[in-house]
């Protein structure tokens, strides 16, 4: 079993639309253990809509890491402690994605670098402005860079 925290984020700060993102001191907590099928429980914001579903962003993140590393996964026992509101621009979807990616990567003893996790997070989320600070922390400016390993600098 692993338990990880993924921060809330704020993006589109001032003139930094789709460029600047900031990790905040507010976190969602993901607990994960592989299992034969998916069991999802949740508490906090949106818990009633999340419990029992296996199509969640956090589960997509978990599945993505297992797939990329070539490890088999039939399901998992996931518990979500949602301290980040679903609305209000605090990056709850980025936190869910990163929480799933980091939980699975931690369970597998960290075979993937943060740069690879960023690539996977952007693949799921579609844009880097919230997932980047959720992975790296702090205030981040993100630009496309085809020369970098993950496509962003």
Short mmCIF file of N, CA and C in Angstrom, two decimals:
data_model
loop_
_atom_site.label_atom_id
_atom_site.label_comp_id
_atom_site.label_asym_id
_atom_site.label_seq_id
_atom_site.Cartn_x
_atom_site.Cartn_y
_atom_site.Cartn_z
N UNK A 1 0.85 -1.18 0.00
CA UNK A 1 0.00 0.00 0.00
C UNK A 1 0.89 1.24 0.00
N UNK A 2 0.50 2.23 -0.78
CA UNK A 2 1.19 3.52 -0.76
C UNK A 2 0.16 4.61 -0.52
N UNK A 3 0.64 5.69 0.08
CA UNK A 3 -0.20 6.85 0.34
C UNK A 3 0.60 8.07 -0.10
N UNK A 4 0.04 8.85 -1.03
CA UNK A 4 0.73 10.03 -1.56
C UNK A 4 -0.19 11.24 -1.51
N UNK A 5 0.44 12.41 -1.56
CA UNK A 5 -0.31 13.67 -1.61
C UNK A 5 0.00 14.35 -2.94
N UNK A 6 -1.02 14.97 -3.51
CA UNK A 6 -0.85 15.76 -4.74
C UNK A 6 -1.46 17.13 -4.49
N UNK A 7 -0.71 18.19 -4.79
CA UNK A 7 -1.16 19.53 -4.41
C UNK A 7 -2.22 20.13 -5.33
N UNK A 8 -2.95 21.06 -4.76
CA UNK A 8 -3.80 21.95 -5.56
C UNK A 8 -2.86 22.86 -6.34
N UNK A 9 -3.36 23.40 -7.43
CA UNK A 9 -2.56 24.32 -8.24
C UNK A 9 -3.43 25.47 -8.71
N UNK A 10 -2.77 26.54 -9.05
CA UNK A 10 -3.45 27.66 -9.69
C UNK A 10 -2.66 28.00 -10.94
N UNK A 11 -3.35 28.14 -12.05
CA UNK A 11 -2.69 28.44 -13.32
C UNK A 11 -3.29 29.72 -13.90
N UNK A 12 -2.75 30.11 -15.03
CA UNK A 12 -3.21 31.32 -15.72
C UNK A 12 -3.06 32.54 -14.82
N UNK A 13 -1.93 32.63 -14.15
CA UNK A 13 -1.66 33.72 -13.22
C UNK A 13 -1.29 35.00 -13.97
N UNK A 14 -2.02 36.06 -13.74
CA UNK A 14 -1.72 37.35 -14.37
C UNK A 14 -1.56 37.21 -15.87
N UNK A 15 -0.43 37.67 -16.41
CA UNK A 15 -0.22 37.58 -17.86
C UNK A 15 0.24 36.19 -18.30
N UNK A 16 0.32 35.23 -17.37
CA UNK A 16 0.85 33.92 -17.68
C UNK A 16 -0.19 32.91 -18.11
N UNK A 17 -1.16 33.30 -18.95
CA UNK A 17 -2.22 32.40 -19.42
C UNK A 17 -1.60 31.20 -20.14
N UNK A 18 -1.96 29.99 -19.70
CA UNK A 18 -1.43 28.73 -20.23
C UNK A 18 0.09 28.66 -20.15
N UNK A 19 0.69 29.42 -19.24
CA UNK A 19 2.14 29.47 -19.10
C UNK A 19 2.58 29.29 -17.64
N UNK A 20 1.99 30.05 -16.74
CA UNK A 20 2.39 30.00 -15.33
C UNK A 20 1.46 29.13 -14.50
N UNK A 21 2.04 28.32 -13.63
CA UNK A 21 1.28 27.51 -12.69
C UNK A 21 1.97 27.51 -11.34
N UNK A 22 1.18 27.39 -10.29
CA UNK A 22 1.70 27.47 -8.93
C UNK A 22 1.12 26.34 -8.09
N UNK A 23 1.99 25.56 -7.43
CA UNK A 23 1.53 24.54 -6.48
C UNK A 23 1.18 25.23 -5.17
N UNK A 24 0.10 24.78 -4.55
CA UNK A 24 -0.40 25.39 -3.32
C UNK A 24 -0.26 24.42 -2.14
N UNK A 25 -0.41 24.94 -0.95
CA UNK A 25 -0.32 24.12 0.28
C UNK A 25 -1.69 23.55 0.64
N UNK A 26 -2.32 22.90 -0.31
CA UNK A 26 -3.60 22.21 -0.13
C UNK A 26 -3.47 20.94 -0.95
N UNK A 27 -3.85 19.80 -0.40
CA UNK A 27 -3.54 18.53 -1.05
C UNK A 27 -4.73 17.58 -1.09
N UNK A 28 -4.77 16.75 -2.14
CA UNK A 28 -5.59 15.54 -2.14
C UNK A 28 -4.66 14.40 -1.75
N UNK A 29 -5.21 13.40 -1.08
CA UNK A 29 -4.42 12.25 -0.64
C UNK A 29 -4.97 11.01 -1.32
N UNK A 30 -4.06 10.23 -1.92
CA UNK A 30 -4.43 9.00 -2.64
C UNK A 30 -3.75 7.82 -1.95
N UNK A 31 -4.54 6.82 -1.59
CA UNK A 31 -4.01 5.57 -1.07
C UNK A 31 -4.30 4.49 -2.11
N UNK A 32 -3.28 3.68 -2.44
CA UNK A 32 -3.41 2.71 -3.53
C UNK A 32 -2.72 1.39 -3.19
N UNK A 33 -3.42 0.30 -3.52
CA UNK A 33 -2.88 -1.04 -3.47
C UNK A 33 -3.41 -1.80 -4.68
N UNK A 34 -2.56 -2.47 -5.49
CA UNK A 34 -3.07 -3.28 -6.59
C UNK A 34 -4.00 -4.38 -6.08
N UNK A 35 -4.97 -4.74 -6.91
CA UNK A 35 -5.94 -5.79 -6.55
C UNK A 35 -6.47 -6.43 -7.83
N UNK A 36 -7.33 -7.42 -7.67
CA UNK A 36 -7.89 -8.12 -8.83
C UNK A 36 -8.96 -7.32 -9.55
N UNK A 37 -9.56 -6.34 -8.88
CA UNK A 37 -10.59 -5.50 -9.48
C UNK A 37 -10.49 -4.12 -8.83
N UNK A 38 -11.24 -3.17 -9.35
CA UNK A 38 -11.21 -1.81 -8.81
C UNK A 38 -12.21 -1.64 -7.67
N UNK A 39 -11.74 -1.09 -6.58
CA UNK A 39 -12.59 -0.66 -5.47
C UNK A 39 -12.16 0.76 -5.13
N UNK A 40 -13.07 1.71 -5.28
CA UNK A 40 -12.75 3.11 -5.02
C UNK A 40 -13.65 3.63 -3.92
N UNK A 41 -13.04 4.18 -2.88
CA UNK A 41 -13.77 4.85 -1.82
C UNK A 41 -13.26 6.29 -1.75
N UNK A 42 -14.11 7.17 -1.26
CA UNK A 42 -13.72 8.58 -1.22
C UNK A 42 -14.36 9.28 -0.04
N UNK A 43 -13.68 10.32 0.41
CA UNK A 43 -14.23 11.22 1.42
C UNK A 43 -13.82 12.63 1.03
N UNK A 44 -14.58 13.59 1.51
CA UNK A 44 -14.27 14.98 1.19
C UNK A 44 -15.06 15.45 -0.02
N UNK A 45 -14.53 16.45 -0.71
CA UNK A 45 -15.22 17.06 -1.85
C UNK A 45 -15.55 16.03 -2.92
N UNK A 46 -16.80 15.98 -3.34
CA UNK A 46 -17.24 15.12 -4.43
C UNK A 46 -17.27 13.64 -4.13
N UNK A 47 -17.12 13.26 -2.87
CA UNK A 47 -17.01 11.85 -2.51
C UNK A 47 -18.19 11.03 -3.02
N UNK A 48 -19.39 11.58 -2.91
CA UNK A 48 -20.58 10.82 -3.32
C UNK A 48 -20.59 10.52 -4.82
N UNK A 49 -19.92 11.34 -5.63
CA UNK A 49 -19.87 11.11 -7.08
C UNK A 49 -18.72 10.21 -7.49
N UNK A 50 -17.74 10.03 -6.62
CA UNK A 50 -16.52 9.33 -6.98
C UNK A 50 -16.49 7.88 -6.52
N UNK A 51 -17.05 7.60 -5.37
CA UNK A 51 -16.98 6.25 -4.80
C UNK A 51 -17.56 5.22 -5.75
N UNK A 52 -16.83 4.13 -5.92
CA UNK A 52 -17.30 3.02 -6.74
C UNK A 52 -16.99 3.14 -8.22
N UNK A 53 -16.49 4.27 -8.67
CA UNK A 53 -16.21 4.45 -10.10
C UNK A 53 -14.76 4.09 -10.41
N UNK A 54 -14.55 3.42 -11.54
CA UNK A 54 -13.18 3.09 -11.94
C UNK A 54 -12.72 3.90 -13.15
N UNK A 55 -13.55 4.83 -13.63
CA UNK A 55 -13.20 5.66 -14.78
C UNK A 55 -12.61 7.00 -14.36
N UNK A 56 -12.18 7.12 -13.14
CA UNK A 56 -11.69 8.38 -12.59
C UNK A 56 -10.29 8.71 -13.12
N UNK A 57 -9.96 10.00 -13.13
CA UNK A 57 -8.64 10.44 -13.56
C UNK A 57 -7.53 9.80 -12.72
N UNK A 58 -7.75 9.65 -11.44
CA UNK A 58 -6.74 9.03 -10.58
C UNK A 58 -6.48 7.59 -11.03
N UNK A 59 -7.51 6.86 -11.39
CA UNK A 59 -7.35 5.48 -11.87
C UNK A 59 -6.66 5.46 -13.23
N UNK A 60 -6.97 6.43 -14.09
CA UNK A 60 -6.29 6.54 -15.38
C UNK A 60 -4.79 6.75 -15.18
N UNK A 61 -4.43 7.59 -14.20
CA UNK A 61 -3.02 7.81 -13.90
C UNK A 61 -2.33 6.54 -13.43
N UNK A 62 -2.99 5.81 -12.56
CA UNK A 62 -2.44 4.55 -12.06
C UNK A 62 -2.24 3.57 -13.21
N UNK A 63 -3.28 3.39 -14.02
CA UNK A 63 -3.21 2.46 -15.15
C UNK A 63 -2.12 2.85 -16.13
N UNK A 64 -1.95 4.15 -16.37
CA UNK A 64 -0.95 4.63 -17.33
C UNK A 64 0.46 4.23 -16.89
N UNK A 65 0.78 4.39 -15.62
CA UNK A 65 2.11 4.03 -15.13
C UNK A 65 2.35 2.53 -15.27
N UNK A 66 1.38 1.72 -14.90
CA UNK A 66 1.55 0.28 -15.02
C UNK A 66 1.71 -0.12 -16.49
N UNK A 67 0.95 0.50 -17.37
CA UNK A 67 1.03 0.20 -18.80
C UNK A 67 2.40 0.57 -19.37
N UNK A 68 2.85 1.78 -19.08
CA UNK A 68 4.12 2.27 -19.62
C UNK A 68 5.30 1.44 -19.11
N UNK A 69 5.21 0.96 -17.89
CA UNK A 69 6.30 0.16 -17.32
C UNK A 69 6.17 -1.33 -17.65
N UNK A 70 5.10 -1.70 -18.35
CA UNK A 70 4.91 -3.09 -18.74
C UNK A 70 4.52 -4.00 -17.60
N UNK A 71 3.99 -3.45 -16.54
CA UNK A 71 3.57 -4.25 -15.38
C UNK A 71 2.09 -4.56 -15.48
N UNK A 72 1.69 -5.79 -15.16
CA UNK A 72 0.27 -6.13 -15.21
C UNK A 72 -0.51 -5.47 -14.07
N UNK A 73 -1.73 -5.07 -14.38
CA UNK A 73 -2.61 -4.49 -13.36
C UNK A 73 -4.05 -4.82 -13.74
N UNK A 74 -4.74 -5.51 -12.85
CA UNK A 74 -6.16 -5.82 -13.07
C UNK A 74 -7.07 -4.78 -12.43
N UNK A 75 -6.59 -4.16 -11.39
CA UNK A 75 -7.39 -3.18 -10.66
C UNK A 75 -6.63 -2.71 -9.44
N UNK A 76 -7.33 -2.03 -8.56
CA UNK A 76 -6.68 -1.55 -7.36
C UNK A 76 -7.69 -1.12 -6.32
N UNK A 77 -7.24 -1.12 -5.10
CA UNK A 77 -8.03 -0.55 -4.01
C UNK A 77 -7.51 0.88 -3.85
N UNK A 78 -8.40 1.84 -4.09
CA UNK A 78 -8.03 3.25 -4.06
C UNK A 78 -8.92 3.96 -3.05
N UNK A 79 -8.29 4.73 -2.17
CA UNK A 79 -9.05 5.59 -1.27
C UNK A 79 -8.61 7.02 -1.51
N UNK A 80 -9.60 7.90 -1.71
CA UNK A 80 -9.34 9.31 -2.00
C UNK A 80 -9.77 10.17 -0.83
N UNK A 81 -8.87 11.02 -0.37
CA UNK A 81 -9.20 12.04 0.61
C UNK A 81 -9.13 13.37 -0.13
N UNK A 82 -10.27 13.85 -0.57
CA UNK A 82 -10.33 15.04 -1.42
C UNK A 82 -10.48 16.30 -0.58
N UNK A 83 -9.39 17.01 -0.44
CA UNK A 83 -9.38 18.26 0.31
C UNK A 83 -9.42 19.47 -0.62
N UNK A 84 -9.31 19.22 -1.93
CA UNK A 84 -9.35 20.28 -2.93
C UNK A 84 -10.75 20.32 -3.53
N UNK A 85 -11.42 21.48 -3.48
CA UNK A 85 -12.75 21.59 -4.10
C UNK A 85 -12.69 21.29 -5.60
N UNK A 86 -13.77 20.69 -6.12
CA UNK A 86 -13.82 20.36 -7.55
C UNK A 86 -13.97 21.59 -8.43
N UNK A 87 -14.48 22.64 -7.88
CA UNK A 87 -14.67 23.88 -8.65
C UNK A 87 -13.90 25.00 -7.96
N UNK A 88 -13.60 26.03 -8.70
CA UNK A 88 -12.91 27.17 -8.11
C UNK A 88 -11.51 27.38 -8.64
N UNK A 89 -11.11 26.60 -9.64
CA UNK A 89 -9.82 26.84 -10.27
C UNK A 89 -8.61 26.43 -9.46
N UNK A 90 -8.74 25.35 -8.68
CA UNK A 90 -7.62 24.90 -7.86
C UNK A 90 -6.97 23.62 -8.39
N UNK A 91 -7.22 23.29 -9.64
CA UNK A 91 -6.53 22.17 -10.27
C UNK A 91 -6.85 20.81 -9.71
N UNK A 92 -8.12 20.58 -9.35
CA UNK A 92 -8.47 19.27 -8.77
C UNK A 92 -8.25 18.14 -9.77
N UNK A 93 -8.47 18.37 -11.05
CA UNK A 93 -8.23 17.30 -12.03
C UNK A 93 -6.74 17.01 -12.17
N UNK A 94 -5.92 18.05 -12.16
CA UNK A 94 -4.46 17.85 -12.21
C UNK A 94 -3.99 17.10 -10.97
N UNK A 95 -4.54 17.43 -9.82
CA UNK A 95 -4.18 16.75 -8.58
C UNK A 95 -4.57 15.27 -8.65
N UNK A 96 -5.73 14.97 -9.21
CA UNK A 96 -6.16 13.58 -9.34
C UNK A 96 -5.23 12.80 -10.26
N UNK A 97 -4.92 13.38 -11.41
CA UNK A 97 -4.03 12.72 -12.37
C UNK A 97 -2.66 12.47 -11.75
N UNK A 98 -2.07 13.52 -11.19
CA UNK A 98 -0.74 13.41 -10.60
C UNK A 98 -0.76 12.47 -9.40
N UNK A 99 -1.82 12.51 -8.60
CA UNK A 99 -1.94 11.58 -7.48
C UNK A 99 -1.90 10.14 -7.93
N UNK A 100 -2.62 9.82 -9.00
CA UNK A 100 -2.62 8.46 -9.54
C UNK A 100 -1.26 8.07 -10.10
N UNK A 101 -0.65 8.96 -10.88
CA UNK A 101 0.67 8.68 -11.45
C UNK A 101 1.71 8.45 -10.36
N UNK A 102 1.74 9.34 -9.39
CA UNK A 102 2.75 9.25 -8.33
C UNK A 102 2.50 8.04 -7.42
N UNK A 103 1.24 7.73 -7.14
CA UNK A 103 0.94 6.55 -6.32
C UNK A 103 1.44 5.28 -7.00
N UNK A 104 1.13 5.12 -8.27
CA UNK A 104 1.57 3.93 -9.00
C UNK A 104 3.09 3.89 -9.13
N UNK A 105 3.68 5.02 -9.46
CA UNK A 105 5.14 5.08 -9.60
C UNK A 105 5.83 4.76 -8.27
N UNK A 106 5.29 5.27 -7.19
CA UNK A 106 5.85 4.98 -5.86
C UNK A 106 5.70 3.50 -5.53
N UNK A 107 4.54 2.93 -5.81
CA UNK A 107 4.31 1.51 -5.55
C UNK A 107 5.33 0.65 -6.30
N UNK A 108 5.65 1.06 -7.53
CA UNK A 108 6.59 0.30 -8.36
C UNK A 108 8.05 0.67 -8.09
N UNK A 109 8.31 1.40 -7.03
CA UNK A 109 9.66 1.81 -6.63
C UNK A 109 10.28 2.84 -7.58
N UNK A 110 9.45 3.75 -8.06
CA UNK A 110 9.87 4.92 -8.84
C UNK A 110 10.68 4.62 -10.10
N UNK A 111 10.15 3.78 -11.00
CA UNK A 111 10.90 3.54 -12.24
C UNK A 111 10.86 4.72 -13.22
N UNK A 112 9.89 5.62 -13.07
CA UNK A 112 9.74 6.73 -14.01
C UNK A 112 10.21 8.04 -13.38
N UNK A 113 10.91 8.84 -14.16
CA UNK A 113 11.37 10.15 -13.70
C UNK A 113 10.21 11.14 -13.68
N UNK A 114 10.43 12.27 -13.04
CA UNK A 114 9.41 13.32 -13.03
C UNK A 114 9.13 13.83 -14.45
N UNK A 115 10.15 13.88 -15.30
CA UNK A 115 9.93 14.30 -16.69
C UNK A 115 8.99 13.35 -17.42
N UNK A 116 9.16 12.05 -17.20
CA UNK A 116 8.27 11.07 -17.82
C UNK A 116 6.87 11.19 -17.23
N UNK A 117 6.77 11.37 -15.92
CA UNK A 117 5.46 11.56 -15.29
C UNK A 117 4.77 12.79 -15.87
N UNK A 118 5.52 13.85 -16.13
CA UNK A 118 4.94 15.05 -16.73
C UNK A 118 4.37 14.73 -18.11
N UNK A 119 5.12 14.02 -18.93
CA UNK A 119 4.62 13.64 -20.26
C UNK A 119 3.32 12.86 -20.16
N UNK A 120 3.26 11.92 -19.23
CA UNK A 120 2.05 11.12 -19.04
C UNK A 120 0.89 11.98 -18.54
N UNK A 121 1.19 12.89 -17.62
CA UNK A 121 0.15 13.77 -17.08
C UNK A 121 -0.43 14.67 -18.16
N UNK A 122 0.43 15.22 -19.01
CA UNK A 122 -0.04 16.08 -20.10
C UNK A 122 -0.85 15.27 -21.10
N UNK A 123 -0.44 14.04 -21.33
CA UNK A 123 -1.19 13.16 -22.24
C UNK A 123 -2.63 12.97 -21.73
N UNK A 124 -2.79 12.80 -20.44
CA UNK A 124 -4.12 12.61 -19.85
C UNK A 124 -4.88 13.93 -19.76
N UNK A 125 -4.22 14.99 -19.26
CA UNK A 125 -4.87 16.28 -19.00
C UNK A 125 -5.07 17.12 -20.25
N UNK A 126 -4.12 17.03 -21.19
CA UNK A 126 -4.23 17.78 -22.43
C UNK A 126 -3.46 19.09 -22.44
N UNK A 127 -3.02 19.56 -21.28
CA UNK A 127 -2.22 20.79 -21.20
C UNK A 127 -1.37 20.75 -19.93
N UNK A 128 -0.23 21.46 -19.93
CA UNK A 128 0.73 21.31 -18.84
C UNK A 128 0.62 22.31 -17.69
N UNK A 129 -0.22 23.34 -17.80
CA UNK A 129 -0.11 24.45 -16.85
C UNK A 129 -0.46 24.09 -15.41
N UNK A 130 -1.31 23.11 -15.16
CA UNK A 130 -1.61 22.69 -13.79
C UNK A 130 -0.84 21.44 -13.36
N UNK A 131 -0.64 20.50 -14.27
CA UNK A 131 0.04 19.26 -13.87
C UNK A 131 1.53 19.49 -13.58
N UNK A 132 2.14 20.46 -14.25
CA UNK A 132 3.57 20.69 -14.04
C UNK A 132 3.88 21.13 -12.61
N UNK A 133 3.22 22.16 -12.07
CA UNK A 133 3.50 22.49 -10.68
C UNK A 133 3.04 21.40 -9.70
N UNK A 134 2.03 20.61 -10.08
CA UNK A 134 1.60 19.51 -9.21
C UNK A 134 2.70 18.46 -9.09
N UNK A 135 3.50 18.29 -10.13
CA UNK A 135 4.61 17.32 -10.10
C UNK A 135 5.87 17.92 -9.50
N UNK A 136 6.24 19.11 -9.95
CA UNK A 136 7.53 19.69 -9.56
C UNK A 136 7.46 20.64 -8.37
N UNK A 137 6.26 21.13 -8.05
CA UNK A 137 6.11 22.08 -6.95
C UNK A 137 6.50 23.49 -7.35
N UNK A 138 6.18 24.44 -6.49
CA UNK A 138 6.59 25.82 -6.69
C UNK A 138 5.84 26.54 -7.79
N UNK A 139 6.44 27.64 -8.25
CA UNK A 139 5.93 28.45 -9.35
C UNK A 139 6.66 28.02 -10.61
N UNK A 140 5.91 27.62 -11.62
CA UNK A 140 6.49 27.06 -12.83
C UNK A 140 5.99 27.81 -14.05
N UNK A 141 6.91 28.15 -14.96
CA UNK A 141 6.55 28.64 -16.28
C UNK A 141 6.80 27.52 -17.27
N UNK A 142 5.82 27.21 -18.10
CA UNK A 142 5.90 26.06 -19.00
C UNK A 142 5.80 26.52 -20.44
N UNK A 143 6.76 26.10 -21.26
CA UNK A 143 6.71 26.38 -22.70
C UNK A 143 7.02 25.09 -23.45
N UNK A 144 6.48 24.98 -24.66
CA UNK A 144 6.79 23.82 -25.50
C UNK A 144 8.26 23.89 -25.90
N UNK A 145 8.93 22.74 -25.84
CA UNK A 145 10.34 22.66 -26.18
C UNK A 145 10.60 21.28 -26.76
N UNK A 146 10.68 21.19 -28.07
CA UNK A 146 10.84 19.89 -28.72
C UNK A 146 12.20 19.26 -28.46
N UNK A 147 13.14 20.03 -27.89
CA UNK A 147 14.46 19.46 -27.60
C UNK A 147 14.52 18.79 -26.23
N UNK A 148 13.50 19.01 -25.39
CA UNK A 148 13.53 18.39 -24.06
C UNK A 148 12.92 16.99 -24.12
N UNK A 149 13.20 16.20 -23.11
CA UNK A 149 12.74 14.81 -23.10
C UNK A 149 11.23 14.69 -22.97
N UNK A 150 10.57 15.69 -22.38
CA UNK A 150 9.12 15.59 -22.21
C UNK A 150 8.36 16.57 -23.09
N UNK A 151 9.06 17.34 -23.92
CA UNK A 151 8.39 18.28 -24.82
C UNK A 151 8.12 19.64 -24.23
N UNK A 152 8.52 19.85 -22.96
CA UNK A 152 8.28 21.12 -22.28
C UNK A 152 9.52 21.55 -21.52
N UNK A 153 9.66 22.85 -21.33
CA UNK A 153 10.74 23.39 -20.49
C UNK A 153 10.12 24.23 -19.41
#
